[in-house]
Amino acid sequence: MYDLLLIRYGEIGTKGKNRHVFEQRLEANMEKALRGLGIDKIERAHTRFYIPLTANTYDMVTKLQKVFGIASISPVKRVALDTDAITQAALDIMADSLAKQGASSPGQCTFKVETRRANKGFPLTSPEMSKYLGARLLEAFPQLSVDVHHPDMTLQVEIRERFSYVYTERIPGPGGLPVGVSGKGALLLSGGIDSPVAGYLMMKRGVAPLAVHFHSPPFTSERSREKVLELAQILAGYGGPIPVHIVYFTEIQKALNAHCPPKLMITIMRRFMLRIAEAIAKAEGALALITGESLGQVASQTMASIFVTNQVVELPVFRPLIGSDKLEIVDLAQQIGTYKLSIQPYEDCCTIFVPRHPETHPKQLEVDAAEAKLPVDALIEEALDKTEVVLCGEG
Ligand code: ATP
Ligand code: MG
C-alpha cells in the first residue's frame, strides 16, 4: 500500500544557516536506529526526509519514534504528477483504511480531503483537487460521508515538484533535537528513578551522554552494577551507544565514614562525585555534568546543599528535573521504559553509611574544613585509576 515514510522535523526548521548540520545528524541517527532493517537510502528534500518502507511499517515507525528531532511521521504513497494516479492512490488508501476500521454501514465514516499544491504548474488548484477526489471517494465508498470540521479521517494530498504524495496518518515523533548536535554531557547515573529521566531529557535537547556510575563493592552488589548498565542500555535506545564509566568508590566511602562528621558525609560524598565526574567529562570532551536532582527532594538537594556541592566544579551542572515533582518524574520514567528497572531494590552507594540526620543547610567553611582532613586528590586519583568503561547499546 504505502511505499515511503515521510519524516518531518520540527525545531530544526528554525536553525537558519546551521540547518544542514542538524539535518545531517538527524539523518545519521535515523540510519542508526533503522540499522538491520534493510534501508539503503534516506532521501532528503526541503525540510523533510523520505525513507523507503523496506520492512514492516510498525517496526520502522516504532524505531523512529525514539529518534529525537523528528516531529511527525506519515506512511505515504508516492505517485506521478497526474490526477488519475493520485485518484487511484486515494482509492487504494481509503479502501485499506475502511477495511481496517471495519466500516460497513452507509455514511458511517466521516472524512475530508486536504490538498496542498506546492507545484503551481499542476493543472488543478488545491480546492479543485480536493473537491474532485472527495466526489470520487464518495462515489466509490458508500460508507463515507463528508465532515469538514471533525472528520474521522483526513485524506491528505501533497503535490510537489516531481511527485505527489497521498496519505492519511500523521504519527507524532518524539520532538527535540538530534542526539549529538548539542555536544557531549556526563550523566551521573545511579540506579534510581531520577537520573535516567534526566539523561533522557538532555538527550532530547541533543546531548550525547556518557554515563558515570559510582560503585562501592562489596557494599554495593554486582547486581546493582548490572542494573545501571541495563538502564544505560534503555537510554541508548534513544540515541546511543553510551559509554558507562564505572568508578570504584569504595575507598572514598570508607574514608568518609572514618573521618567525616556524619551529618556532612553526604555533602562531601556528593562533592567527590562531582569532582570525579568532571575529571572524566573533561577527559572525554564533555562540556556539562547532568544529575537527576530535584529541588528539596532530599537533604542533599536543598539550595544550600546544591550550592556547597556545586563549588567544587567549574563545568555547568544541568539538572533538568530541578523543578519537577516526583510523580511527574515517575510518569516520564514509565513512558521512557526505565521505571520498572529503577524500582528494583538494589542498594546504591548513596544508601550505605547514610547518617540519620544529614545536614540540610551545610556551611561551606565547615565542609571545606572537614574535607581538608582527607587526602582528596589521592583518593580521586585512585578512584579514576580503577574506573572501568563499558559501552552500552552498541549494535
Ligand atoms: P536518583 O533517583 O537519580 O538515584 P535520588 O533521588 O536517589 O536520584 P540522590 O541519591 O541524592 O537522589 O542522587 C542525586 C543525583 O546524584 C542522582 O540523580 C544522580 O545524578 C547522582 N547519583 C547518586 N548516586 C549516584 C551513583 N551511585 N552513581 C552516579 N550518580 C549518582
Ligand atoms: Mg539515588
XYZ file of C-alpha atoms and ligand atoms in Angstrom:
427
model
C 0.000 0.000 0.000
C 2.416 2.682 1.180
C 5.918 2.859 -0.212
C 7.645 5.522 1.882
C 7.758 7.093 5.289
C 7.620 10.875 5.221
C 9.596 12.338 8.123
C 9.022 15.929 9.230
C 11.253 17.698 11.657
C 10.224 20.482 13.994
C 12.605 22.844 15.688
C 15.437 22.165 13.237
C 13.463 24.177 10.718
C 14.297 27.323 12.716
C 18.053 26.824 12.530
C 18.958 29.106 9.601
C 22.480 28.700 8.278
C 23.278 25.776 10.588
C 20.344 23.756 9.461
C 22.355 21.318 7.392
C 24.356 20.287 10.479
C 21.133 19.338 12.237
C 19.772 17.611 9.160
C 22.912 15.544 8.685
C 22.854 14.439 12.294
C 19.182 13.551 12.144
C 19.754 11.522 9.000
C 22.674 9.654 10.570
C 20.655 8.986 13.740
C 17.703 7.647 11.735
C 20.043 5.373 9.788
C 21.468 4.077 13.030
C 18.016 3.483 14.518
C 16.898 1.560 11.425
C 20.076 -0.474 11.073
C 19.316 -4.066 10.208
C 16.011 -3.253 8.509
C 17.498 -3.098 5.022
C 17.256 0.667 4.441
C 19.764 1.617 1.791
C 18.943 5.253 1.254
C 17.266 8.098 3.062
C 16.182 10.896 0.734
C 16.412 14.480 1.953
C 14.133 17.060 0.357
C 13.452 20.552 1.727
C 12.780 20.244 5.457
C 11.745 16.609 5.246
C 13.037 13.128 4.607
C 11.658 10.140 2.729
C 12.578 6.625 3.781
C 11.668 3.583 1.663
C 9.375 1.201 3.534
C 11.574 -1.856 3.326
C 10.292 -3.520 6.488
C 7.112 -3.728 8.498
C 5.678 -0.193 8.881
C 5.022 -0.624 12.592
C 8.593 -1.779 13.294
C 10.081 1.136 11.413
C 7.798 3.740 12.961
C 8.417 2.389 16.468
C 12.156 2.747 15.981
C 11.846 6.256 14.526
C 9.651 7.372 17.411
C 12.800 7.180 19.545
C 14.851 9.432 17.264
C 14.914 12.953 18.687
C 14.424 15.717 16.153
C 11.504 14.027 14.390
C 8.247 15.996 14.689
C 5.969 13.573 12.852
C 5.911 10.546 10.585
C 3.458 9.648 7.805
C 3.360 6.473 5.755
C 2.794 7.831 2.223
C 2.194 6.672 -1.302
C 4.293 8.462 -3.911
C 2.759 8.807 -7.341
C 3.283 10.811 -10.523
C 2.024 14.373 -11.030
C -1.122 13.020 -12.564
C -4.751 13.265 -11.459
C -5.596 9.658 -12.332
C -2.589 8.312 -10.459
C -3.454 10.424 -7.407
C -7.081 9.275 -7.572
C -6.067 5.627 -7.743
C -3.765 6.056 -4.735
C -6.546 7.791 -2.794
C -8.976 4.967 -3.602
C -6.467 2.299 -2.533
C -5.614 4.047 0.711
C -9.263 4.649 1.552
C -10.210 1.023 0.798
C -7.473 -0.197 3.098
C -8.337 2.237 5.842
C -12.072 1.401 5.780
C -11.315 -2.309 5.826
C -9.070 -1.832 8.875
C -11.818 0.103 10.672
C -14.426 -2.494 9.684
C -16.673 0.322 8.389
C -19.595 -1.227 6.510
C -22.810 0.755 7.092
C -23.644 3.705 4.836
C -22.205 7.055 5.875
C -20.603 5.506 8.968
C -17.183 7.062 8.493
C -16.693 10.802 8.035
C -13.817 12.233 6.032
C -12.436 15.200 4.222
C -9.737 15.708 1.608
C -6.960 18.262 2.074
C -4.720 19.168 -0.836
C -1.553 21.206 -0.744
C -0.179 22.229 -4.116
C 3.408 23.424 -3.813
C 3.848 22.866 -7.541
C 1.852 25.638 -9.159
C 2.351 24.053 -12.583
C -0.144 21.321 -11.686
C -3.387 21.985 -13.619
C -5.922 21.722 -10.762
C -5.848 24.123 -7.805
C -5.869 22.677 -4.277
C -9.627 23.216 -3.700
C -10.410 21.791 -7.135
C -8.332 18.700 -6.440
C -9.907 18.164 -3.012
C -13.384 18.552 -4.432
C -12.707 16.162 -7.286
C -11.174 13.500 -5.036
C -13.913 13.882 -2.430
C -16.548 13.184 -5.092
C -14.664 10.132 -6.418
C -14.267 8.684 -2.931
C -17.939 9.214 -2.044
C -18.904 7.514 -5.263
C -16.666 4.524 -4.589
C -17.390 4.031 -0.872
C -20.977 4.316 0.412
C -19.595 4.007 3.981
C -18.227 7.554 3.676
C -19.815 10.902 4.374
C -18.180 14.332 4.403
C -17.485 16.300 7.549
C -15.043 19.147 7.018
C -14.914 20.183 10.690
C -14.444 16.974 12.678
C -13.761 14.171 10.225
C -12.824 10.671 11.409
C -10.202 10.666 8.728
C -8.408 13.228 6.573
C -7.020 12.160 3.244
C -4.001 14.325 2.525
C -2.620 15.055 -0.915
C 0.613 16.961 -1.440
C 1.555 18.000 -4.938
C 5.262 18.776 -5.036
C 7.862 19.432 -7.720
C 8.464 15.919 -9.001
C 5.868 13.741 -7.301
C 2.578 13.721 -5.470
C 2.110 12.160 -2.047
C -1.090 10.661 -0.650
C -1.599 9.666 2.995
C -3.955 9.771 5.969
C -1.884 9.397 9.099
C 0.374 11.803 10.955
C 2.095 9.932 13.765
C 3.785 12.121 16.399
C 7.566 11.859 16.730
C 9.465 12.497 19.958
C 10.359 16.131 19.122
C 13.566 17.683 20.438
C 16.928 17.943 18.694
C 19.012 15.132 17.187
C 21.300 13.491 19.750
C 24.827 14.798 19.245
C 24.089 18.291 17.927
C 24.492 19.835 21.372
C 27.781 18.086 22.171
C 28.618 15.680 24.993
C 27.473 15.680 28.622
C 28.486 13.427 31.531
C 25.394 11.944 33.184
C 25.774 10.893 36.813
C 23.744 7.730 36.517
C 22.563 5.963 39.667
C 20.193 3.016 39.724
C 17.352 5.279 40.882
C 14.323 6.721 39.137
C 15.547 10.252 38.545
C 18.908 10.183 36.822
C 17.825 8.055 33.809
C 14.980 10.537 33.231
C 17.424 13.445 33.499
C 19.620 11.740 30.891
C 16.639 11.227 28.603
C 15.644 14.896 28.821
C 19.132 16.125 27.971
C 19.355 13.643 25.078
C 16.115 15.173 23.872
C 17.935 18.503 23.706
C 20.643 16.998 21.536
C 23.197 15.962 24.172
C 25.179 12.773 23.554
C 25.665 11.359 27.054
C 28.444 9.405 28.596
C 27.470 7.977 31.956
C 29.401 7.954 35.222
C 28.358 5.485 37.904
C 29.814 5.228 41.402
C 30.080 1.685 42.588
C 31.200 0.549 46.039
C 31.850 -3.175 46.134
C 31.350 -5.153 48.323
C 28.809 -2.743 49.846
C 27.042 -2.470 46.520
C 26.490 -5.733 44.666
C 27.313 -6.937 41.190
C 23.581 -6.891 40.506
C 23.321 -3.170 41.276
C 26.110 -2.564 38.737
C 24.271 -4.681 36.158
C 21.097 -2.738 36.817
C 22.832 0.542 35.933
C 24.215 -0.956 32.727
C 20.702 -2.101 31.827
C 19.374 1.410 32.462
C 22.110 2.808 30.210
C 21.105 0.253 27.591
C 17.499 1.539 27.654
C 18.702 5.143 27.353
C 20.977 4.134 24.491
C 17.803 3.172 22.610
C 17.170 6.933 22.253
C 20.467 7.627 20.504
C 23.354 5.572 21.885
C 25.710 3.926 22.306
C 26.502 5.211 25.797
C 29.872 4.566 27.432
C 29.385 3.932 31.145
C 32.327 4.779 33.390
C 32.078 2.616 36.482
C 34.034 4.406 39.188
C 35.418 2.416 42.095
C 34.064 4.416 45.022
C 34.692 2.054 47.944
C 37.824 3.638 49.369
C 36.285 7.114 49.242
C 33.244 5.943 51.145
C 35.370 4.196 53.719
C 37.440 7.354 54.193
C 34.326 9.481 54.548
C 32.880 7.074 57.042
C 36.045 7.052 59.105
C 36.909 10.756 59.079
C 33.896 12.979 58.362
C 31.251 14.328 60.720
C 28.265 12.097 59.934
C 25.947 14.980 59.154
C 28.300 16.256 56.419
C 29.046 12.875 54.883
C 26.502 13.103 52.095
C 27.555 16.619 51.113
C 31.192 15.616 50.956
C 30.397 12.401 49.134
C 28.491 14.395 46.523
C 31.439 16.763 46.149
C 33.653 13.768 45.412
C 31.137 12.533 42.855
C 31.061 15.860 41.057
C 34.844 16.229 41.049
C 35.351 12.756 39.620
C 32.575 13.178 37.056
C 34.146 16.453 35.990
C 37.571 14.862 35.556
C 36.012 12.167 33.344
C 33.931 14.731 31.451
C 36.989 16.840 30.684
C 38.995 13.840 29.549
C 36.150 12.830 27.224
C 35.465 16.283 25.813
C 32.118 16.736 27.593
C 31.115 20.280 28.482
C 28.481 19.694 31.162
C 27.549 17.394 34.026
C 23.978 16.107 34.326
C 22.237 14.937 37.500
C 18.731 13.836 38.461
C 18.419 16.316 41.322
C 15.044 17.890 42.106
C 14.903 20.843 44.456
C 14.053 19.882 48.021
C 13.568 16.179 47.304
C 16.110 15.066 49.938
C 18.623 16.735 52.275
C 21.324 16.815 49.604
C 19.012 18.635 47.214
C 18.195 21.778 49.200
C 19.506 25.018 47.724
C 22.139 25.234 50.448
C 23.374 21.688 49.727
C 23.399 22.216 45.992
C 25.301 25.470 46.496
C 28.026 23.807 48.549
C 28.407 20.773 46.268
C 28.471 22.944 43.176
C 31.504 24.880 44.491
C 33.991 22.162 43.582
C 33.378 22.054 39.825
C 33.637 24.552 37.044
C 31.631 22.771 34.366
C 27.948 23.696 34.328
C 25.747 21.126 36.065
C 22.496 20.514 34.208
C 19.630 19.452 36.449
C 16.684 19.085 34.091
C 14.421 17.763 36.892
C 15.083 20.597 39.320
C 11.503 21.883 39.033
C 9.695 18.558 38.663
C 7.637 16.727 41.276
C 8.378 13.078 41.956
C 5.087 11.983 40.395
C 5.895 13.822 37.179
C 9.312 12.161 37.112
C 7.747 8.745 37.714
C 5.337 9.351 34.816
C 8.190 10.124 32.473
C 10.218 7.150 33.736
C 7.245 4.926 32.885
C 6.919 6.438 29.426
C 10.570 6.006 28.546
C 10.726 2.475 29.928
C 13.160 2.851 32.836
C 10.735 2.831 35.775
C 10.331 -0.925 36.290
C 14.056 -1.419 36.383
C 14.687 1.629 38.565
C 12.361 0.426 41.324
C 14.092 -2.932 41.661
C 15.523 -2.817 45.145
C 19.297 -2.877 44.846
C 21.495 -0.865 47.143
C 23.165 2.290 45.837
C 26.306 3.841 47.234
C 24.137 6.739 48.429
C 22.163 4.390 50.643
C 25.079 2.852 52.517
C 26.660 4.582 55.509
C 23.827 7.094 55.464
C 23.705 9.270 58.561
C 20.416 9.514 60.407
C 20.364 13.289 60.303
C 22.086 14.631 57.221
C 22.656 18.378 57.194
C 20.101 20.210 55.087
C 21.975 23.521 55.324
C 25.674 22.667 55.144
C 28.059 25.600 55.577
C 30.807 25.922 53.047
C 33.535 26.603 55.628
C 32.597 23.581 57.739
C 32.528 21.338 54.703
C 35.887 22.664 53.491
C 37.386 22.094 56.943
C 36.080 18.521 57.168
C 37.324 17.765 53.681
C 40.777 19.171 54.455
C 41.332 16.149 56.725
C 41.094 13.817 53.727
C 43.667 13.121 51.013
C 41.201 14.342 48.414
C 43.473 14.261 45.358
C 44.944 10.867 46.140
C 41.510 9.356 46.735
C 40.256 10.753 43.436
C 43.292 9.531 41.577
C 42.852 6.039 42.930
C 39.157 6.008 42.039
C 39.912 7.168 38.497
C 42.663 4.575 38.117
C 40.244 1.816 38.969
C 37.499 3.103 36.682
C 36.265 0.673 34.092
C 34.349 1.653 30.928
C 31.507 -0.432 29.483
C 29.889 0.511 26.181
C 26.097 0.084 26.328
C 23.812 -0.177 23.334
C 26.327 -0.947 20.633
C 24.945 -2.850 17.606
P 18.178 9.003 41.525
O 16.780 8.541 41.500
O 18.647 9.510 40.200
O 19.110 7.987 42.134
P 17.817 10.290 44.033
O 16.507 10.929 44.163
O 18.006 8.934 44.608
O 18.196 10.271 42.476
P 20.318 11.118 45.214
O 20.596 9.739 45.613
O 20.506 12.244 46.161
O 18.853 11.312 44.633
O 21.176 11.461 43.944
C 21.085 12.673 43.283
C 21.782 12.542 41.947
O 23.153 12.188 42.136
C 21.236 11.418 41.106
O 20.115 11.821 40.353
C 22.411 11.090 40.229
O 22.514 12.005 39.156
C 23.582 11.277 41.162
N 23.939 9.984 41.827
C 23.511 9.494 43.003
N 24.069 8.278 43.250
C 24.860 8.003 42.196
C 25.714 6.906 41.833
N 25.853 5.831 42.604
N 26.364 6.975 40.667
C 26.238 8.053 39.855
N 25.466 9.095 40.138
C 24.777 9.084 41.295
Mg 19.570 7.643 44.197
